[in-house]
Every structure is written in structure tokens, then in C-alpha cells.
Amino acid sequence: MNGSSGLSWRMIREAVTRISGRVNQTPVLTSETLNRLAGASLFFKCENFQKTGAFKARGATNAIFALSAEDANRGVVTHSSGNHAAAVARAATLRGVPSHIIMPDNSVAAKVESVKRYGGKVIFCSPTQAAREGETARIIAETGAVLVHAYDDLHVMAGQATTGTELLDEIEDLDIILCPVGGGGHLSGISVAAKTIKPSIKVFGVEPAGADDAARSFAKGEIIPSVNPQTIADGLRSSLGERPFREIQRDTDGIVTVSEDAIVMAMRQIWEIMKIIVEPSAAVAYAAILEEKLPVEGRKVGIVLTGGNLDLDKLPWA
Amino acid sequence: MNGSSGLSWRMIREAVTRISGRVNQTPVLTSETLNRLAGASLFFKCENFQKTGAFKARGATNAIFALSAEDANRGVVTHSSGNHAAAVARAATLRGVPSHIIMPDNSVAAKVESVKRYGGKVIFCSPTQAAREGETARIIAETGAVLVHAYDDLHVMAGQATTGTELLDEIEDLDIILCPVGGGGHLSGISVAAKTIKPSIKVFGVEPAGADDAARSFAKGEIIPSVNPQTIADGLRSSLGERPFREIQRDTDGIVTVSEDAIVMAMRQIWEIMKIIVEPSAAVAYAAILEEKLPVEGRKVGIVLTGGNLDLDKLPWA
């Protein structure tokens, strides 16, 4: 695949139109207290208030509504233990087509219930990458269902990019955007969108030091897979996808890493001071501010809060 | 004090102007999931996003900015272990006058720190009503400071009433408003405001069954003090104040009570589904929906979420 078949601004604009009314336009919140602590003006884009509780609704909705009627009617399939699973189930139900959601058999019960509530058909498999992919191939062979990958998919990336278009529509003069990076779908989409709208803006990915494949891949210029990632931020354990990586190499300004302590402290500060629920993966961008990983003094900084789904019985400070 | 010296619409309108720009205009949030569960359209007025994390900022700010320069310069005093303490400290600092905050010596450390951070001078006393009132009298005698009572004060009530004016400005066709009731300052203010703006609206107070002095007082037509209240909703343990009770008798349509289980379940649902932090006291209005204490089917219902301050190390479901 060459550069011309990457994520285009046209695809992003089409995604904005396609998902409008099907997902939430999320609020941008500010906090005088956090601004004072940071010495900067922080603008929190609240994807925890998105449908299904995470930004994943954007990409899944765009990808599923971009399918031809013929393709859509064969149904969709994905493998995910997390927020993408619920997003695909919801979007498929909204379009009126079946969804097959392959989940590891050690998935959190609440996440399985959520997928079922949104109308997804759950298929359990062993918790290995090989089992997930094998099961996906089997479903595709049996049903003809279309794969909606969690991040290595241009329509998914275009959908996630709309977090960036909305943020810059509302706060036009941002200097910097910080976004968590796992598979890279969200970061790549936001980077392309932001650089198109405002070429002078800086966009950084943030990831846990214990799952730093994106930082190492970015530094080396080739994908280094995530091996045995160790982090509380369960949404950021994936390896960087090929399609996202291509955009990140061109349009993202850097990747910084944060400690587990900073992630937990960031999450707690957001809960205590902003009174909103974010999951650990969603707190890493603000953790980079806490650890002073970037010079933000006096700047206007967009902080992407990616989601708010977690088990309230297992809080990281308990 | 006769009826003519009660809470007037003029005082409320003056409060709207006086506190404008000094406290937040808080958002009204909705949730399709909770609407589906309730069979009604719920509009959550989010005072957890208010300055100091609770509606108390409204009343304290109005009362302190209503003082003459001469009175204000003598400083202000209050006794509170909770949200009113921080609200008075913040409003006094905003006006540039000293505040003396009398707190029981078993107060939660975080609450004491909060008062100090807002610039209040903390004076500890024994955790009894007599000690609190004695210490208050001593401070007034020594300094001439003006008492800002947490709820039995017309300017405080007028300030709290602005939750109601804002809610009805935004959602004009509400059928019902549900508001937690402790000392009655908030409920009385909202009742007067709502009935003035829309006489056909119904306003109900909600309180824990284990602290049901307001329900009993309302039924009997005279104040029955709260004795040994047993509830997780620490903001609702106070006895109803005389001035609030007078307005509640006239303008509130009823008081319903909810169980402790319903309070905890309501709080957890708001956290999990709306992704926002509310304290136990703030969840009681929605708990009345969960326990089906009122007929709301198909109605537009305003739910007042009063605050979001609590110890994240001690969650009620832990």
C-alpha cells in the first residue's frame, strides 16, 4: 500500500457527515484548578461521554455505515475484549445487521454483558492472538461477515479522526494535542485531521512506559511489536497497526511515555477535581502533563480523554 | 417573622445577578440509557460541576456579596463539616474578607484541607451542636464576624434558588423537579423559584428514610428535629431550618424517602452510565426514580445532583 492509499482528508470529512447524529458530539471541559497546577490552558475532550463510553464508537460507526448494503447484510465481525467490541455491536445494530464479536474467554463479565446489550453475538475463544485470529477467519469463512479491525482500518481511523475535527472546531487556537496511543487508530486520525486544519499544531502520542512499542517504533522508523506489555492501561497494550503507523510517522510530532504512578495519579486527579469518570487508558495524556514530559507552560493544550469504562469494584488506588 | 419577610422572587433575581461570573452556570446532562430505564425524560442539573464541587457555592457567594462593605470587612463565620465550609471560605476570599470556619475535630482531613486551600481560617471544636454554636458565638463576640448559616438564611436560600432558575431557563417545559433535602435551603429556594416561573410544575424533596425529619415535619406541619440520623448521605443529616421550612410548606409538593440501598445503587448507576462523580447525598433524587416513589412515566423530570465531593478511598460499594 502506497502513500496515496493512506488516510485522506476527504475520508475524514465523509466520516464527519456519516457519523453525525449516530454518535455524540462530546463536550470539551476545562478546570481552573488543573490549569493552575499545569501552568497551561487545558481543554479536555471528553470521549468518556461518547456512546458506549469510549471514542471507539466513532470508528466502528464510520466503518459499518461506509459498507455497501450488500456487504453490510453479510454482517460484521471483530475481535476485541474492550471498548471496540461494544462499539461494533452498537453500530451494527444501528445499521440493522448482525455482528459477531470474538472475545477471549477471560474477558471481564461487564464487558461481555455490554456487547450483548448492544445486540452483538459473542463468540468466546482462548485468550491468545492466534485463537482470536483463527476464530475470526472461521466466522468470515462461514458467514461472509466483513472484518472491522479495531484500528488497522482506514475507515475506522477516519472515524476516530473526528475527535480531532470536533476539538479544533470548538477550540480553534490550540497549540498542542496529546492523545493516548495503543494500536494507533485514534492518534493517527487525530494527527492527520489536526495537521490538515492547522499545520502549525503539534500532536503527541502518550503511552505507558510499560507498553512503549509506539515510542520505540516511532524512534526506529519501523513497527516493533508490543511484547508482554505491563500496564494498568488495558486499552493501550496493543501493537501499533501498519496503516496508523504510516500516518503517525508523517503527522505526529512525537511519542512520550509515562509511569504507572503518574497514570493512577492523573486518573485520580481527574476524578477528584473534574468530577468525571475516566478509565486508566484515558488518563495517560494528562499523566504526561503531571510528569512534565513536554513544555506546555502558557500553551493551549488539547487533552484527549478516550473513555470511561472500568470496573468500579477494582479501582487502582484501592 | 411573618410571610412577607420570607424568600421573595426579587431576592432570587438579585441573587442571579450577584453571583453571575462568581460561580459556574452548570450543565444539564441527559442519558438515553437512564431515560429508557426510567420511562421518562430525565434532566440532570450537575452541581457536582459547581465551584467547590457543590451547590453550596451559590448560597455562600450570594450571602457574602450581599453584605455591606462595613459588615463584610468584619469577616464572616460559619460552622460546617461539609460543602458549606469550603463555599464560605471561597466566597470570602473572592470578596477579600476573612472567614472563620468552625469544624468538628473529627472532620475528614480532605475537607479541612479544602477549606484552607480556599483561604478559610479553620477553628476546631468538639463534634457536638453545642460546641459548634458556642464556638461560633465566641468568634462573633471577639471579631464581630457575620454568621453565614448553611441554610437558615434568606440570602443563602436565594443563592441556592438559582439552581432552579438556571434549570428552568434551559429546560422550560419540565413537569417535575426532584431535589435532595437536608436543612432545606436548596429545596426551599428551588421550590419558590420554580413555582414563580412555572406555577404548574411539581417540586418534591427527597431524603434518606434514615434521616426523614423533613418528611415527618412536612406531614405534621411543624419542624420535627433530626435525631440520630442514620444514612450514608452525610449532607442530609441536618434538621430542617425554620426559614426554609416556611417556604417548603407553601411551595413544595411533597417529600419522599428512599432506602440506603437505593441511594448506593443510584450513585453507582450515575457513575457507571453517566461517567460523572456524585456524592451519596447527590444521588437521592435519582434514587426516588429507582424506587418508583413518584409517577414519572412519560414526564420531563429535573433531577438535582447536588455535589461530587467524597473520599475516593471509601466508596459505599467497596
XYZ file of C-alpha atoms in Angstrom:
636
model
C 0.000 0.000 0.000
C 1.496 3.324 -1.003
C 1.032 6.825 0.378
C -1.897 7.655 -1.868
C -3.990 4.925 -0.292
C -3.481 6.262 3.223
C -5.934 8.238 5.338
C -7.157 11.214 3.324
C -8.820 14.433 4.432
C -11.726 13.516 2.163
C -12.285 10.281 4.105
C -12.278 12.228 7.361
C -14.785 14.785 6.067
C -17.013 11.953 4.870
C -16.750 10.366 8.324
C -17.859 13.619 9.985
C -21.026 13.565 7.889
C -21.582 9.819 8.101
C -21.467 9.509 11.882
C -23.287 12.768 12.612
C -26.381 12.030 14.693
C -25.207 8.442 15.199
C -22.616 9.243 17.867
C -22.335 12.085 20.369
C -20.614 15.374 19.792
C -18.754 15.285 23.093
C -18.116 18.272 25.354
C -14.766 19.962 25.930
C -14.300 20.612 29.651
C -11.861 22.880 31.444
C -10.754 23.199 35.062
C -9.250 26.321 36.621
C -7.594 24.160 39.269
C -5.882 21.866 36.757
C -4.865 24.865 34.640
C -3.235 26.406 37.703
C -1.414 23.151 38.520
C -0.236 22.774 34.906
C 0.576 26.415 34.233
C -1.223 25.952 30.917
C -4.748 26.088 29.490
C -6.001 22.532 29.233
C -9.001 21.537 27.109
C -10.265 18.049 27.884
C -12.105 16.343 25.015
C -14.479 14.009 26.837
C -14.860 10.781 24.884
C -15.875 9.155 28.167
C -19.225 10.813 27.379
C -19.280 9.192 23.923
C -21.857 6.495 23.044
C -20.680 3.155 24.555
C -18.415 5.208 26.873
C -15.428 5.496 24.532
C -14.187 7.067 21.271
C -14.347 3.628 19.616
C -17.981 4.349 18.702
C -16.738 6.874 16.123
C -14.570 4.498 14.098
C -16.866 1.475 14.290
C -19.874 3.554 13.247
C -18.000 5.076 10.318
C -16.673 1.743 9.109
C -20.008 -0.060 9.349
C -22.046 2.711 7.751
C -19.447 3.002 4.955
C -20.169 -0.579 3.838
C -22.310 -1.209 0.765
C -25.752 -2.620 1.574
C -24.663 -5.949 0.131
C -21.539 -6.146 2.295
C -23.319 -4.908 5.422
C -26.038 -7.520 5.079
C -23.481 -10.295 5.395
C -22.807 -8.959 8.900
C -19.622 -7.754 10.570
C -17.047 -9.441 12.763
C -14.306 -8.231 15.079
C -12.139 -9.499 17.881
C -11.794 -7.324 20.955
C -12.034 -7.658 24.697
C -12.615 -3.982 25.171
C -14.338 -0.833 24.007
C -14.187 -1.638 20.284
C -16.321 -4.749 20.879
C -19.266 -2.747 22.243
C -18.790 -0.075 19.567
C -19.064 -2.604 16.721
C -22.089 -4.296 18.313
C -23.872 -0.965 18.720
C -23.084 0.317 15.221
C -24.157 -2.956 13.595
C -27.443 -2.947 15.487
C -27.967 0.684 14.487
C -27.492 -0.338 10.843
C -29.705 -3.387 11.349
C -27.081 -6.011 10.535
C -25.665 -8.865 12.652
C -22.344 -8.579 14.478
C -20.081 -11.405 15.617
C -17.829 -10.330 18.469
C -14.968 -12.666 19.294
C -13.893 -12.208 22.901
C -11.261 -14.012 24.969
C -12.900 -16.350 27.467
C -11.263 -14.415 30.330
C -12.974 -11.137 29.358
C -14.453 -9.010 32.132
C -18.091 -10.067 32.608
C -19.337 -6.470 32.445
C -17.749 -6.009 29.010
C -19.355 -9.205 27.707
C -22.738 -8.055 29.032
C -22.272 -4.687 27.390
C -21.659 -6.281 23.969
C -24.766 -8.440 24.357
C -26.856 -5.458 25.473
C -25.885 -3.630 22.278
C -27.051 -6.624 20.259
C -23.720 -8.319 19.465
C -23.367 -12.105 19.202
C -20.482 -13.083 21.477
C -18.145 -15.941 20.485
C -15.594 -16.916 23.117
C -12.079 -18.103 22.286
C -8.823 -18.765 24.124
C -7.059 -15.580 25.196
C -4.286 -15.728 22.584
C -3.768 -13.697 19.426
C -3.674 -16.916 17.353
C -7.018 -18.100 18.739
C -8.630 -14.707 18.121
C -7.436 -14.574 14.549
C -8.321 -18.219 13.894
C -11.824 -17.708 15.194
C -12.212 -14.541 13.129
C -11.146 -16.389 9.961
C -13.611 -19.160 10.734
C -16.526 -16.713 11.139
C -15.602 -14.927 7.916
C -15.426 -18.254 6.035
C -18.754 -19.421 7.456
C -20.794 -16.236 7.215
C -19.028 -13.918 4.794
C -19.024 -11.278 7.535
C -16.818 -8.212 6.988
C -13.939 -7.656 9.404
C -13.972 -4.332 11.265
C -10.498 -4.189 12.742
C -10.109 -2.118 15.917
C -7.502 0.217 14.418
C -5.737 -1.134 11.300
C -8.547 0.068 9.016
C -8.765 3.368 7.151
C -12.491 3.858 7.785
C -12.001 3.203 11.484
C -9.109 5.688 11.524
C -11.229 8.257 9.664
C -13.979 7.850 12.253
C -11.581 8.282 15.172
C -10.176 11.371 13.424
C -13.462 13.163 14.104
C -12.438 13.562 17.749
C -9.805 15.915 16.334
C -12.071 17.820 13.954
C -14.592 18.435 16.742
C -11.907 19.540 19.175
C -10.441 22.042 16.709
C -13.890 23.254 15.652
C -14.517 24.216 19.265
C -11.048 25.418 20.317
C -9.500 26.847 17.174
C -6.256 28.150 18.604
C -4.882 25.024 20.284
C -1.079 24.798 20.277
C -0.741 21.117 21.161
C -2.871 17.969 21.276
C -1.987 14.993 23.482
C -3.624 11.648 22.748
C -3.081 8.171 24.204
C -1.691 5.630 21.754
C -2.372 1.875 21.687
C -2.995 0.458 18.191
C -2.710 3.993 16.816
C -6.110 4.405 15.153
C -7.116 7.395 17.249
C -3.705 9.099 17.280
C -3.208 8.697 13.532
C -6.675 10.010 12.729
C -6.341 12.989 15.044
C -2.840 13.758 13.727
C -3.976 13.831 10.089
C -7.068 15.884 10.925
C -5.221 18.377 13.122
C -2.318 18.915 10.706
C -4.738 19.487 7.847
C -6.835 22.001 9.781
C -3.906 23.763 11.466
C -0.484 22.832 10.076
C 1.388 24.599 12.904
C -0.187 22.474 15.656
C 1.879 19.855 17.469
C 0.357 16.425 18.105
C 1.938 13.957 20.518
C 1.069 10.396 21.387
C 1.346 9.288 25.005
C 1.725 5.711 26.160
C 2.638 3.822 29.331
C 6.381 3.211 29.764
C 5.448 -0.434 30.329
C 3.868 -0.652 26.856
C 6.171 1.615 24.871
C 6.075 -0.073 21.457
C 4.800 3.093 19.767
C 7.659 5.200 21.161
C 10.222 2.594 20.102
C 8.599 2.104 16.702
C 8.479 5.860 16.102
C 12.152 6.232 17.074
C 13.301 3.343 14.904
C 11.041 4.071 11.928
C 9.594 0.575 11.824
C 6.972 -1.269 13.838
C 8.350 -3.022 16.893
C 5.567 -5.259 18.210
C 4.362 -4.956 21.788
C 5.651 -7.954 23.737
C 4.301 -8.704 27.197
C 3.127 -5.143 27.947
C 2.869 -4.304 31.646
C 0.417 -1.548 32.388
C -2.840 -0.811 34.138
C -3.940 0.960 30.947
C -5.583 -2.086 29.375
C -6.653 -0.205 26.269
C -3.051 0.580 25.337
C -1.474 -2.879 25.300
C -1.946 -3.492 21.551
C 0.843 -3.282 18.997
C 0.805 -0.353 16.623
C -1.064 -1.117 13.387
C 0.577 -0.705 9.962
C -1.900 1.783 8.500
C -1.937 4.001 11.608
C 1.864 3.876 11.854
C 2.259 5.254 8.333
C 0.219 8.361 9.249
C 1.844 8.726 12.648
C 5.308 8.722 11.067
C 4.283 11.640 8.866
C 1.896 13.714 11.009
C 2.621 13.002 14.681
C 5.369 15.077 16.304
C 6.500 12.562 18.884
C 5.556 9.866 21.379
C 6.207 10.287 25.096
C 5.901 7.682 27.815
C 4.545 7.949 31.351
C 4.932 5.893 34.527
C 2.209 3.750 36.093
C 2.230 6.008 39.171
C 1.576 9.036 37.005
C -1.307 7.277 35.231
C -3.002 6.451 38.537
C -2.380 9.946 39.913
C -3.702 11.528 36.724
C -6.812 9.382 36.808
C -7.463 10.249 40.440
C -6.956 13.987 39.896
C -9.408 13.952 37.001
C -11.965 12.121 39.156
C -11.465 14.330 42.221
C -11.142 17.707 40.603
C -13.155 17.414 37.394
C -15.749 15.020 38.905
C -15.766 12.813 35.830
C -15.017 9.108 35.416
C -12.161 8.174 33.102
C -10.565 4.755 32.707
C -6.804 4.301 33.230
C -6.036 4.340 29.480
C -7.837 7.672 29.211
C -5.677 9.332 31.855
C -2.285 8.883 30.179
C -2.376 12.125 28.179
C -2.888 14.151 31.338
C -0.233 11.997 33.055
C 2.274 13.434 30.567
C 1.427 16.899 31.922
C 1.880 15.699 35.516
C 5.277 14.233 34.688
C 6.245 17.353 32.715
C 7.136 15.299 29.657
C 6.512 18.238 27.320
C 6.898 22.027 27.592
C 3.320 23.304 27.908
C 3.835 26.457 30.010
C 1.389 29.115 28.852
C 0.140 26.969 25.942
C -3.320 25.857 24.955
C -3.291 22.087 25.163
C -5.963 19.643 23.993
C -6.058 16.525 26.175
C -7.965 13.583 24.729
C -9.841 11.592 27.396
C -10.548 8.414 25.481
C -13.103 6.574 27.608
C -14.752 5.927 30.944
C -15.368 2.179 31.117
C -13.892 0.345 34.070
C -14.819 -1.939 36.927
C -15.814 0.296 39.865
C -15.084 -2.603 42.210
C -11.411 -2.613 41.224
C -10.024 0.901 41.429
C -6.258 1.270 41.052
C -5.881 3.132 44.349
C -7.826 0.549 46.390
C -41.016 36.635 61.173
C -44.142 36.756 59.036
C -44.767 35.654 55.451
C -43.778 38.999 53.962
C -40.213 38.592 55.221
C -39.782 35.200 53.581
C -37.860 34.375 50.397
C -39.036 36.696 47.639
C -38.714 36.436 43.875
C -36.892 39.772 43.965
C -34.208 38.329 46.253
C -33.792 35.404 43.878
C -33.457 37.655 40.833
C -30.895 39.758 42.703
C -29.003 36.571 43.550
C -28.909 35.553 39.869
C -27.206 38.852 39.049
C -24.999 38.951 42.128
C -23.410 35.517 41.719
C -23.134 35.665 37.932
C -19.496 35.194 36.934
C -18.622 34.247 40.519
C -19.955 30.690 40.327
C -20.446 28.305 37.408
C -23.529 28.020 35.280
C -23.629 24.234 35.471
C -24.558 21.894 32.614
C -27.760 19.867 32.347
C -26.914 16.331 31.222
C -29.141 13.614 29.833
C -28.701 9.880 29.287
C -30.665 7.788 26.806
C -29.938 4.689 28.882
C -31.304 6.184 32.113
C -34.318 7.597 30.254
C -35.062 4.109 28.941
C -34.724 2.597 32.419
C -36.940 5.307 33.947
C -39.525 5.514 31.162
C -39.207 9.280 31.490
C -37.042 12.145 30.221
C -34.551 12.961 32.948
C -32.582 16.213 33.047
C -29.696 16.120 35.490
C -28.625 19.523 36.825
C -24.949 18.981 37.603
C -23.979 20.915 40.719
C -21.115 18.445 41.106
C -19.503 20.646 38.435
C -20.130 23.775 40.548
C -17.234 25.741 42.081
C -16.064 23.886 45.240
C -17.857 20.796 43.860
C -21.298 21.533 45.286
C -24.307 23.884 45.013
C -23.306 25.451 48.344
C -21.108 27.894 46.404
C -24.269 29.610 45.152
C -25.747 30.462 48.560
C -22.498 31.369 50.286
C -21.459 33.633 47.408
C -24.816 35.396 47.387
C -24.864 35.899 51.149
C -21.296 37.201 51.355
C -21.575 39.530 48.361
C -24.906 40.856 49.698
C -23.169 42.197 52.824
C -22.420 45.896 53.120
C -18.733 46.763 52.825
C -18.692 47.581 56.537
C -20.211 44.245 57.544
C -18.088 42.258 55.124
C -14.882 43.787 56.409
C -15.549 42.375 59.863
C -15.273 38.933 58.250
C -17.651 36.008 58.160
C -18.070 32.895 60.268
C -19.840 29.595 59.841
C -19.864 26.119 61.310
C -19.859 23.209 58.907
C -18.008 19.975 58.359
C -19.047 19.773 54.766
C -19.536 21.567 51.481
C -20.804 24.824 53.002
C -17.460 25.293 54.788
C -15.466 25.383 51.552
C -18.120 27.528 49.872
C -17.921 30.216 52.578
C -14.116 30.178 52.554
C -14.019 30.589 48.770
C -16.648 33.349 48.634
C -14.972 35.320 51.449
C -11.599 35.095 49.734
C -13.221 36.197 46.476
C -14.610 39.236 48.294
C -11.287 39.811 50.024
C -12.521 39.382 53.594
C -11.521 36.887 56.294
C -13.538 33.751 57.028
C -13.618 31.740 60.251
C -14.729 28.171 59.642
C -15.618 26.163 62.721
C -15.213 22.468 62.037
C -15.674 19.435 64.309
C -12.299 17.960 65.242
C -13.311 14.657 63.622
C -13.810 16.259 60.208
C -12.467 14.436 57.163
C -8.905 15.657 56.545
C -9.594 16.339 52.851
C -12.458 18.680 53.768
C -10.280 20.601 56.211
C -7.558 20.931 53.561
C -10.114 22.158 51.067
C -11.265 24.957 53.405
C -7.664 26.018 53.986
C -6.890 25.939 50.268
C -9.787 28.334 49.644
C -8.335 30.683 52.250
C -10.532 29.918 55.262
C -9.237 30.032 58.840
C -10.162 26.706 60.439
C -11.138 26.560 64.122
C -11.667 23.081 65.524
C -14.275 22.235 68.167
C -15.833 19.135 69.710
C -18.229 17.356 67.363
C -21.420 18.442 69.130
C -24.032 21.000 68.139
C -23.497 22.854 71.448
C -19.743 23.122 70.890
C -20.237 24.369 67.342
C -22.691 27.026 68.392
C -20.627 28.043 71.404
C -17.520 28.473 69.310
C -19.484 30.445 66.725
C -20.768 32.808 69.415
C -17.250 33.261 70.736
C -15.873 34.186 67.300
C -18.721 36.626 66.715
C -18.120 38.261 70.125
C -14.378 38.510 69.545
C -14.281 39.600 65.910
C -17.708 40.946 65.027
C -17.786 38.479 62.149
C -21.135 37.952 60.409
C -22.698 34.485 60.594
C -23.412 32.817 57.250
C -25.650 29.936 58.229
C -25.602 26.902 55.929
C -29.319 27.040 55.180
C -31.388 29.036 57.700
C -30.630 32.333 55.946
C -32.693 34.076 53.255
C -29.684 35.177 51.197
C -28.286 31.655 51.254
C -31.690 30.304 50.191
C -31.913 32.909 47.404
C -28.494 31.837 46.151
C -29.405 28.143 46.161
C -32.621 29.051 44.312
C -30.531 29.911 41.249
C -30.054 26.187 40.594
C -33.768 26.241 39.842
C -33.789 29.384 37.693
C -30.929 28.015 35.556
C -32.570 24.620 35.185
C -35.866 26.143 34.018
C -34.079 28.623 31.749
C -32.558 25.670 29.936
C -35.435 23.155 30.063
C -38.583 25.263 30.026
C -41.171 22.510 29.883
C -40.176 20.420 32.911
C -43.105 18.721 34.643
C -41.369 17.812 37.897
C -38.213 18.697 39.841
C -36.695 16.346 42.416
C -34.185 17.771 44.892
C -32.471 16.252 47.932
C -33.430 17.838 51.250
C -31.236 18.232 54.343
C -31.519 21.640 56.037
C -33.884 22.724 53.280
C -32.033 25.726 51.851
C -31.726 24.282 48.369
C -35.195 22.705 48.205
C -36.920 25.832 49.501
C -35.072 28.106 47.083
C -35.745 25.868 44.097
C -39.409 25.464 45.084
C -40.003 29.216 45.264
C -38.136 29.852 42.014
C -39.833 27.040 40.104
C -43.352 27.871 41.263
C -42.840 31.517 40.341
C -41.525 30.707 36.862
C -43.958 27.874 36.145
C -46.845 27.579 38.637
C -47.975 24.199 37.255
C -44.649 22.480 37.987
C -44.397 19.937 40.808
C -41.388 20.087 43.144
C -40.558 17.248 45.506
C -37.912 16.898 48.183
C -36.175 13.541 48.567
C -34.402 12.367 51.689
C -32.991 9.145 53.136
C -35.520 7.081 55.110
C -32.924 7.032 57.897
C -32.972 10.846 58.109
C -36.628 11.568 57.398
C -37.163 14.656 59.537
C -38.277 16.708 56.536
C -40.927 14.160 55.525
C -42.214 13.972 59.107
C -42.105 17.745 59.560
C -43.923 18.301 56.253
C -46.626 15.793 57.221
C -47.115 17.237 60.689
C -46.863 20.901 59.711
C -44.170 21.663 62.270
C -40.448 21.074 62.469
C -39.504 17.724 63.982
C -35.747 17.837 64.615
C -33.473 15.189 63.144
C -32.365 12.887 65.961
C -29.545 10.418 65.419
C -29.915 10.239 61.636
C -28.587 7.045 60.044
C -27.575 7.460 56.440
C -24.608 7.352 54.126
C -25.812 10.686 52.715
C -23.782 12.846 55.084
C -25.039 16.087 53.576
C -28.626 15.289 54.514
C -28.344 14.637 58.243
C -29.223 18.203 59.332
C -32.562 19.228 60.775
C -34.813 21.348 58.601
C -34.306 25.094 59.183
C -37.175 27.406 60.138
C -36.907 29.796 57.195
C -36.611 27.014 54.591
C -39.487 25.082 56.191
C -41.844 28.032 55.800
C -41.247 28.127 52.024
C -41.326 24.346 51.687
C -44.726 24.203 53.391
C -46.088 26.607 50.797
C -44.261 25.755 47.564
C -43.032 22.145 47.781
C -45.490 19.456 46.720
C -44.224 16.658 48.914
C -41.265 14.870 50.462
C -40.467 11.261 49.617
C -37.939 8.987 51.294
C -35.544 6.439 49.821
C -33.656 3.447 51.199
C -29.891 3.293 51.699
C -29.665 0.511 49.093
C -31.391 2.716 46.548
C -29.016 5.611 47.304
C -25.965 3.428 46.707
C -27.452 1.883 43.569
C -28.418 5.315 42.243
C -24.938 6.658 42.885
C -23.337 3.705 41.142
C -25.633 3.923 38.111
C -24.844 7.609 37.724
C -21.104 6.850 37.904
C -21.251 3.879 35.530
C -23.682 5.143 32.954
C -23.243 8.924 33.046
C -19.497 8.749 33.829
C -19.737 11.527 36.404
C -18.846 11.597 40.094
C -21.633 12.379 42.532
C -21.537 12.047 46.307
C -24.117 9.899 48.128
C -26.260 12.899 49.129
C -26.434 13.923 45.481
C -27.820 10.571 44.365
C -31.002 10.555 46.464
C -33.198 12.347 43.911
C -32.418 9.741 41.278
C -32.873 7.037 43.935
C -36.522 8.116 44.145
C -36.843 7.272 40.442
C -35.225 3.852 41.005
C -37.608 3.087 43.852
C -40.581 4.390 41.832
C -41.610 6.738 44.610
C -43.369 9.085 42.208
C -45.264 8.633 38.935
C -42.854 9.953 36.275
C -43.834 7.822 33.252
C -43.553 9.925 30.112
C -42.764 13.098 32.089
C -39.897 15.556 31.884
C -38.152 15.387 35.218
C -35.400 17.644 36.564
C -33.035 15.761 38.883
C -30.778 17.931 41.022
C -27.326 16.414 41.522
C -26.103 18.470 44.446
C -22.371 17.737 44.635
C -19.433 15.481 43.908
C -17.202 15.656 46.974
C -16.342 12.370 48.632
C -13.436 10.250 49.741
C -12.461 8.058 46.786
C -10.780 5.667 49.217
C -14.113 4.894 50.894
C -16.709 4.048 48.284
C -20.025 2.675 49.540
C -19.840 -0.447 47.374
C -16.301 -1.376 48.496
